[in-house]
Short mmCIF file of C-alpha atoms in Angstrom, two decimals:
data_model
loop_
_atom_site.label_atom_id
_atom_site.label_comp_id
_atom_site.label_asym_id
_atom_site.label_seq_id
_atom_site.Cartn_x
_atom_site.Cartn_y
_atom_site.Cartn_z
CA MET A 923 0.00 0.00 0.00
CA LYS A 924 1.17 3.46 -0.99
CA THR A 925 -0.35 6.79 0.05
CA ILE A 926 -0.26 10.07 -1.82
CA GLU A 927 -1.66 13.44 -0.71
CA ARG A 928 -3.15 16.04 -3.04
CA THR A 929 -4.79 19.39 -2.42
CA GLY A 930 -7.30 21.36 -4.46
CA LYS A 931 -10.46 23.45 -4.58
CA SER A 932 -13.09 20.80 -3.96
CA THR A 933 -13.33 17.09 -3.20
CA SER A 934 -14.43 16.18 -6.71
CA ALA A 935 -11.80 18.38 -8.36
CA VAL A 936 -9.01 16.77 -6.34
CA ILE A 937 -10.21 13.26 -7.13
CA SER A 938 -10.65 13.79 -10.85
CA GLY A 939 -7.29 15.56 -11.04
CA PHE A 940 -5.65 12.63 -9.27
CA MET A 941 -7.30 10.11 -11.61
CA LYS A 942 -6.03 12.04 -14.62
CA GLU A 943 -2.53 12.38 -13.21
CA PHE A 944 -2.05 8.64 -12.69
CA ASN A 945 -4.43 7.43 -15.39
CA LEU A 946 -6.61 5.57 -12.91
CA GLN A 947 -10.24 4.61 -12.57
CA LEU A 948 -12.35 4.94 -9.45
CA GLU A 949 -11.98 1.30 -8.48
CA ASP A 950 -8.18 1.50 -8.59
CA PHE A 951 -7.77 3.32 -5.31
CA LYS A 952 -9.34 4.36 -2.00
CA PHE A 953 -9.22 7.80 -0.50
CA GLU A 954 -9.70 9.63 2.77
CA VAL A 955 -10.67 13.27 3.09
CA VAL A 956 -8.12 14.80 5.45
CA ASP A 957 -9.49 18.34 5.31
CA GLU A 958 -12.66 19.36 3.54
CA GLY A 959 -11.42 22.92 3.18
CA LYS A 960 -13.39 26.13 3.21
CA LYS A 961 -14.51 28.33 0.37
CA SER A 962 -13.90 32.01 0.67
CA LEU A 963 -17.05 34.11 0.98
CA PHE A 964 -16.71 37.19 -1.24
CA GLY A 965 -13.06 37.29 -0.28
CA LEU A 966 -13.95 38.01 3.35
CA LEU A 967 -12.64 34.75 4.74
CA THR A 968 -9.40 33.12 3.72
CA SER A 969 -10.04 29.95 1.76
CA LYS A 970 -8.64 26.61 2.88
CA PRO A 971 -7.86 23.98 0.28
CA THR A 972 -9.32 20.49 0.35
CA VAL A 973 -6.79 17.85 1.32
CA ILE A 974 -7.30 14.25 0.29
CA LYS A 975 -5.14 11.26 1.04
CA PHE A 976 -5.15 8.61 -1.70
CA ILE A 977 -4.40 5.02 -0.88
CA MET A 978 -2.94 3.18 -3.83
CA SER A 979 -2.97 -0.56 -3.89
CA ASP A 980 0.23 -2.50 -4.49
CA ILE A 981 0.94 -5.08 -7.19
CA SER A 982 -0.64 -8.03 -5.36
CA ASP A 983 -3.86 -6.05 -4.95
CA SER A 984 -4.03 -5.13 -8.62
CA ILE A 985 -3.27 -8.72 -9.67
CA SER A 986 -6.04 -9.96 -7.42
CA SER A 987 -8.61 -7.38 -8.52
CA TYR A 988 -7.85 -7.80 -12.24
CA THR A 989 -8.04 -11.59 -11.99
CA LYS A 990 -11.30 -11.40 -10.04
CA GLY A 991 -12.67 -8.94 -12.56
CA ILE A 992 -11.97 -11.25 -15.50
CA LEU A 993 -13.49 -14.23 -13.67
CA ASN A 994 -16.60 -12.24 -12.76
CA GLN A 995 -17.00 -11.05 -16.35
CA MET A 996 -16.72 -14.66 -17.47
CA SER A 997 -19.41 -15.51 -14.84
CA ILE A 998 -17.18 -18.03 -13.08
CA ASP A 999 -18.01 -19.09 -9.52
CA PHE A 1000 -14.98 -19.04 -7.25
CA GLU A 1001 -14.21 -18.60 -3.57
CA LYS A 1002 -11.05 -16.53 -3.53
CA VAL A 1003 -7.91 -15.44 -5.32
CA ARG A 1004 -4.69 -15.71 -3.35
CA VAL A 1005 -1.55 -13.87 -4.44
CA GLU A 1006 1.89 -14.64 -3.02
CA GLU A 1007 5.23 -13.16 -3.94
CA LYS A 1008 8.34 -15.33 -3.73
CA ASP A 1009 11.71 -14.92 -5.47
CA ASN A 1010 10.44 -12.21 -7.86
CA THR A 1011 7.58 -14.42 -8.97
CA PHE A 1012 3.94 -13.85 -8.26
CA TYR A 1013 1.99 -17.01 -7.54
CA VAL A 1014 -1.72 -16.58 -8.16
CA GLU A 1015 -3.98 -19.33 -6.87
CA ILE A 1016 -7.68 -19.32 -7.75
CA GLU A 1017 -9.49 -21.39 -5.14
CA GLY A 1018 -12.89 -23.04 -4.92
CA VAL A 1019 -13.76 -22.92 -8.63
CA LYS A 1020 -17.02 -24.68 -9.49
CA GLU A 1021 -16.30 -25.21 -13.18
CA ALA A 1022 -12.56 -25.74 -12.86
CA GLY A 1023 -12.48 -27.91 -15.99
CA PHE A 1024 -13.98 -25.14 -18.09
CA LEU A 1025 -11.74 -22.45 -16.64
CA ILE A 1026 -8.58 -24.49 -17.19
CA GLY A 1027 -9.55 -25.47 -20.73
CA LYS A 1028 -8.11 -28.03 -23.08
CA GLU A 1029 -4.37 -28.31 -22.43
CA ALA A 1030 -4.77 -25.46 -19.93
CA ARG A 1031 -5.29 -23.00 -22.78
CA ILE A 1032 -7.76 -20.79 -20.96
CA LEU A 1033 -5.73 -20.77 -17.77
CA ASP A 1034 -2.65 -19.83 -19.81
CA ALA A 1035 -4.61 -17.07 -21.56
CA ILE A 1036 -5.75 -15.51 -18.27
CA GLN A 1037 -2.25 -15.86 -16.85
CA HIS A 1038 -0.81 -14.10 -19.90
CA LEU A 1039 -3.29 -11.21 -19.66
CA VAL A 1040 -2.68 -10.67 -15.93
CA ASN A 1041 1.05 -10.80 -16.57
CA GLN A 1042 0.74 -8.18 -19.36
CA MET A 1043 -1.31 -6.00 -17.03
CA ILE A 1044 1.37 -5.91 -14.31
CA ASN A 1045 4.15 -5.50 -16.86
CA LYS A 1046 2.38 -2.43 -18.21
CA GLN A 1047 1.62 -1.08 -14.76
CA GLU A 1048 5.11 -1.59 -13.38
CA ARG A 1049 6.88 -0.79 -16.67
CA LYS A 1050 9.08 -3.85 -16.29
CA SER A 1051 8.89 -7.55 -16.93
CA MET A 1052 7.62 -9.65 -14.06
CA HIS A 1053 7.11 -13.35 -13.71
CA LEU A 1054 3.68 -14.67 -12.83
CA GLU A 1055 2.30 -18.17 -12.41
CA MET A 1056 -1.40 -18.85 -12.10
CA ASP A 1057 -2.98 -22.03 -10.83
CA ILE A 1058 -6.51 -23.24 -10.25
CA ASP A 1059 -7.07 -25.43 -7.20
CA GLY A 1060 -3.60 -26.97 -7.51
CA TYR A 1061 -4.09 -28.10 -11.13
CA ARG A 1062 -0.62 -27.19 -12.39
CA GLU A 1063 0.98 -28.62 -9.29
CA ARG A 1064 -0.74 -31.97 -9.87
CA LYS A 1065 0.19 -31.92 -13.56
CA ASN A 1066 3.82 -31.18 -12.76
CA GLN A 1067 3.92 -34.00 -10.23
CA GLN A 1068 2.49 -36.37 -12.86
CA LEU A 1069 5.20 -35.23 -15.24
CA VAL A 1070 7.93 -35.89 -12.68
CA ASP A 1071 6.49 -39.36 -11.99
CA LYS A 1072 6.39 -40.17 -15.69
CA MET A 1073 9.90 -38.86 -16.17
CA LYS A 1074 11.28 -41.20 -13.51
CA VAL A 1075 9.81 -44.21 -15.33
CA VAL A 1076 11.07 -42.95 -18.70
CA ALA A 1077 14.55 -42.25 -17.30
CA GLU A 1078 14.84 -45.81 -16.01
CA ARG A 1079 13.73 -47.22 -19.33
CA VAL A 1080 16.15 -45.10 -21.35
CA LYS A 1081 19.03 -46.20 -19.14
CA LYS A 1082 18.04 -49.85 -19.39
CA THR A 1083 17.28 -50.10 -23.11
CA GLY A 1084 19.55 -47.34 -24.43
CA ARG A 1085 16.73 -46.08 -26.61
CA SER A 1086 15.78 -42.43 -26.48
CA TYR A 1087 12.30 -41.25 -25.58
CA THR A 1088 10.46 -38.33 -27.17
CA PHE A 1089 7.85 -36.48 -25.12
CA GLU A 1090 4.68 -34.97 -26.50
CA PRO A 1091 4.87 -31.24 -27.40
CA MET A 1092 5.03 -29.12 -24.26
CA ASN A 1093 5.33 -25.47 -23.35
CA ALA A 1094 8.53 -23.92 -22.03
CA THR A 1095 7.65 -24.25 -18.35
CA ARG A 1096 7.03 -27.97 -18.58
CA ARG A 1097 10.06 -28.60 -20.78
CA LYS A 1098 12.17 -26.82 -18.20
CA ILE A 1099 11.02 -29.28 -15.55
CA ILE A 1100 12.35 -32.15 -17.67
CA HIS A 1101 15.64 -30.42 -18.46
CA GLN A 1102 16.25 -29.61 -14.82
CA PHE A 1103 15.41 -33.13 -13.70
CA VAL A 1104 17.69 -34.80 -16.25
CA GLU A 1105 20.50 -32.34 -15.53
CA LYS A 1106 21.03 -34.06 -12.17
CA ASP A 1107 21.50 -37.44 -13.85
CA THR A 1108 24.94 -37.79 -15.43
CA LYS A 1109 23.86 -40.86 -17.42
CA LEU A 1110 21.20 -38.98 -19.38
CA GLN A 1111 20.94 -35.97 -21.66
CA THR A 1112 18.09 -33.93 -23.08
CA MET A 1113 17.56 -32.09 -26.31
CA THR A 1114 14.73 -30.22 -27.94
CA ILE A 1115 13.33 -30.72 -31.41
CA GLY A 1116 10.66 -28.90 -33.33
CA ARG A 1117 9.68 -25.26 -33.39
CA GLY A 1118 7.10 -23.01 -31.87
CA GLU A 1119 4.12 -24.88 -30.49
CA SER A 1120 5.47 -28.29 -31.42
CA LYS A 1121 8.70 -28.29 -29.43
CA ARG A 1122 9.41 -31.69 -27.92
CA VAL A 1123 11.98 -32.89 -25.44
CA ILE A 1124 14.01 -36.04 -26.06
CA ILE A 1125 15.66 -37.95 -23.25
CA SER A 1126 18.55 -40.15 -24.32
CA GLN A 1127 21.67 -41.75 -22.91
CA ALA A 1128 24.48 -39.30 -22.28
CA GLY A 1129 26.91 -38.92 -25.16
CA LYS A 1130 24.61 -40.60 -27.63
CA LYS A 1131 24.13 -38.81 -30.93
CA LEU A 1132 20.62 -38.99 -32.24
CA ASN A 1133 20.08 -40.02 -35.82
CA GLN A 1134 17.00 -39.48 -37.92
CA ASN A 1135 15.46 -42.81 -36.98
CA ASP A 1136 15.59 -42.05 -33.31
CA THR A 1137 13.97 -38.67 -33.51
CA TYR A 1138 10.32 -38.09 -34.03
CA ARG A 1139 9.31 -37.78 -37.70
CA ASN A 1140 7.87 -34.33 -37.08
CA THR A 1141 11.27 -32.69 -36.73
CA THR A 1142 12.19 -29.59 -38.64
CA ARG A 1143 15.20 -29.26 -40.90
CA ARG A 1144 17.19 -27.77 -38.09
CA PRO A 1145 19.18 -30.43 -36.25
CA PRO A 1146 18.34 -31.20 -32.62
CA ARG A 1147 19.75 -28.66 -30.22
CA PRO A 1148 21.76 -30.31 -27.45
CA HIS A 1149 21.15 -28.90 -24.00
CA ASN A 1150 23.48 -30.46 -21.55
CA ILE A 1151 25.66 -32.99 -23.24
CA LYS A 1152 28.09 -34.35 -20.69
CA LYS A 1153 31.67 -35.13 -21.47
CA ALA A 1154 32.11 -38.86 -21.72
CA MET B 763 -19.22 -10.13 -23.55
CA LYS B 764 -18.59 -6.54 -24.61
CA GLU B 765 -17.87 -5.66 -20.99
CA LEU B 766 -15.46 -8.59 -20.72
CA ILE B 767 -13.41 -7.36 -23.68
CA GLU B 768 -13.44 -3.78 -22.42
CA PHE B 769 -12.43 -4.84 -18.93
CA ILE B 770 -9.51 -6.93 -20.17
CA VAL B 771 -8.20 -4.41 -22.68
CA LYS B 772 -8.54 -1.25 -20.59
CA ALA B 773 -6.02 -2.55 -18.06
CA LEU B 774 -3.47 -3.23 -20.78
CA VAL B 775 -3.35 0.13 -22.55
CA ASP B 776 -2.04 3.59 -21.73
CA ASP B 777 -5.20 5.38 -22.79
CA PRO B 778 -8.28 3.41 -21.63
CA GLY B 779 -10.55 6.27 -22.65
CA THR B 780 -10.09 5.59 -26.36
CA ILE B 781 -11.09 1.92 -26.11
CA GLU B 782 -14.33 1.29 -27.90
CA VAL B 783 -16.01 -2.05 -28.49
CA THR B 784 -18.95 -2.37 -30.83
CA GLU B 785 -21.02 -5.49 -31.23
CA VAL B 786 -22.18 -6.53 -34.68
CA ALA B 787 -24.67 -9.34 -34.25
CA GLY B 788 -25.03 -11.77 -37.09
CA ASP B 789 -27.05 -14.94 -37.66
CA LYS B 790 -24.52 -17.33 -36.27
CA VAL B 791 -21.52 -15.21 -35.46
CA THR B 792 -21.25 -12.08 -33.38
CA ILE B 793 -18.42 -9.78 -34.37
CA PHE B 794 -16.82 -7.58 -31.75
CA GLU B 795 -14.97 -4.64 -33.20
CA LEU B 796 -12.32 -3.27 -30.91
CA ARG B 797 -11.04 0.22 -31.61
CA ALA B 798 -8.12 1.77 -29.79
CA ASP B 799 -5.55 4.49 -30.03
CA LYS B 800 -2.83 3.74 -32.59
CA ALA B 801 -0.16 3.75 -29.90
CA ASP B 802 -2.02 1.10 -27.92
CA ILE B 803 -2.72 -1.35 -30.74
CA GLY B 804 0.65 -3.02 -30.25
CA LYS B 805 -0.07 -3.69 -26.59
CA ILE B 806 -3.42 -5.25 -27.41
CA ILE B 807 -1.95 -7.54 -30.05
CA GLY B 808 1.21 -8.38 -28.14
CA LYS B 809 4.37 -10.20 -29.17
CA LYS B 810 3.55 -12.64 -31.96
CA GLY B 811 -0.12 -11.85 -31.35
CA ARG B 812 -0.08 -13.60 -28.00
CA THR B 813 -2.21 -11.07 -26.15
CA ALA B 814 -4.80 -10.90 -28.92
CA GLY B 815 -4.72 -14.71 -28.98
CA ALA B 816 -5.36 -14.86 -25.24
CA ILE B 817 -8.33 -12.49 -25.51
CA ARG B 818 -9.76 -14.58 -28.38
CA THR B 819 -9.26 -17.82 -26.41
CA ILE B 820 -11.29 -16.45 -23.51
CA LEU B 821 -13.89 -14.93 -25.82
CA ASN B 822 -14.33 -18.22 -27.70
CA ALA B 823 -14.62 -20.24 -24.50
CA VAL B 824 -17.24 -18.00 -22.95
CA SER B 825 -19.32 -17.69 -26.11
CA ALA B 826 -19.13 -21.43 -26.82
CA ARG B 827 -20.58 -22.06 -23.38
CA GLN B 828 -23.51 -19.83 -24.30
CA GLY B 829 -23.90 -21.71 -27.57
CA LYS B 830 -22.72 -18.79 -29.66
CA ARG B 831 -19.75 -17.91 -31.77
CA ALA B 832 -17.78 -14.73 -31.44
CA VAL B 833 -15.07 -13.07 -33.48
CA LEU B 834 -12.78 -10.32 -32.29
CA GLU B 835 -11.57 -7.76 -34.78
CA ILE B 836 -8.98 -5.23 -33.79
CA ILE B 837 -9.28 -2.01 -35.75
CA GLU B 838 -6.89 0.92 -35.71
#
């Protein structure tokens, strides 16, 4: 919370001037009238200006109110929106959603869309790039856990059979989970194939060069990009 | 729906006053025409059209639930 004081002729003049100055709307802030001021009567009495204290909300508040606003406009039933800040990342958790499946969308497309919009909003407001992760009733957390579980099985199989494994296309956040997990294992390596929306991660034995038959047929002309090839 | 678009977009631009959304209802498809200041168009579209894509994703989801189809057009 941030407070700013402004003075002026009348309550309404001070408020509208303040809104213009910071490009705000009424719902963006709260205010307290410190001094209502006095108007001069035919110059007989000295006039006193109106003093108003404005209370500006901080980033967490604006994240929460923008998210709630979008959900309300979409007529989604939810209990609350919780915002936490940790290591320069804002974690937004939407809790108690009735139609969670709808709000998440196929392959979390709707959740990603809302997350992107809220992220753009704070980037614009703060004039710098900020990281934001949005989750609905622990959905992403569950999905990430499933991915880690699957990865453990895949890692064992790759080590045992020596054959590489290609994951389905994933977004950057989920690919990062795989890369970071495999990084700890000196017997394995990861690389990425494909472009744009169809980027896939391959897990293979460390030091092994992939040939065309090993990689998924949907690769682009560009050769696979090695990520953390370990020295044999 | 119009309010949804306005609400989303107004928080993303520098000049929310110039944002104008008009609804053109058709037989099957409703077209929403979004007008904004030239300087703000880039912010609404976003890098590689990601922001516009996000707005369209939400718009499509909400209108599909109501059994309708909606199209968003961004006009300078």
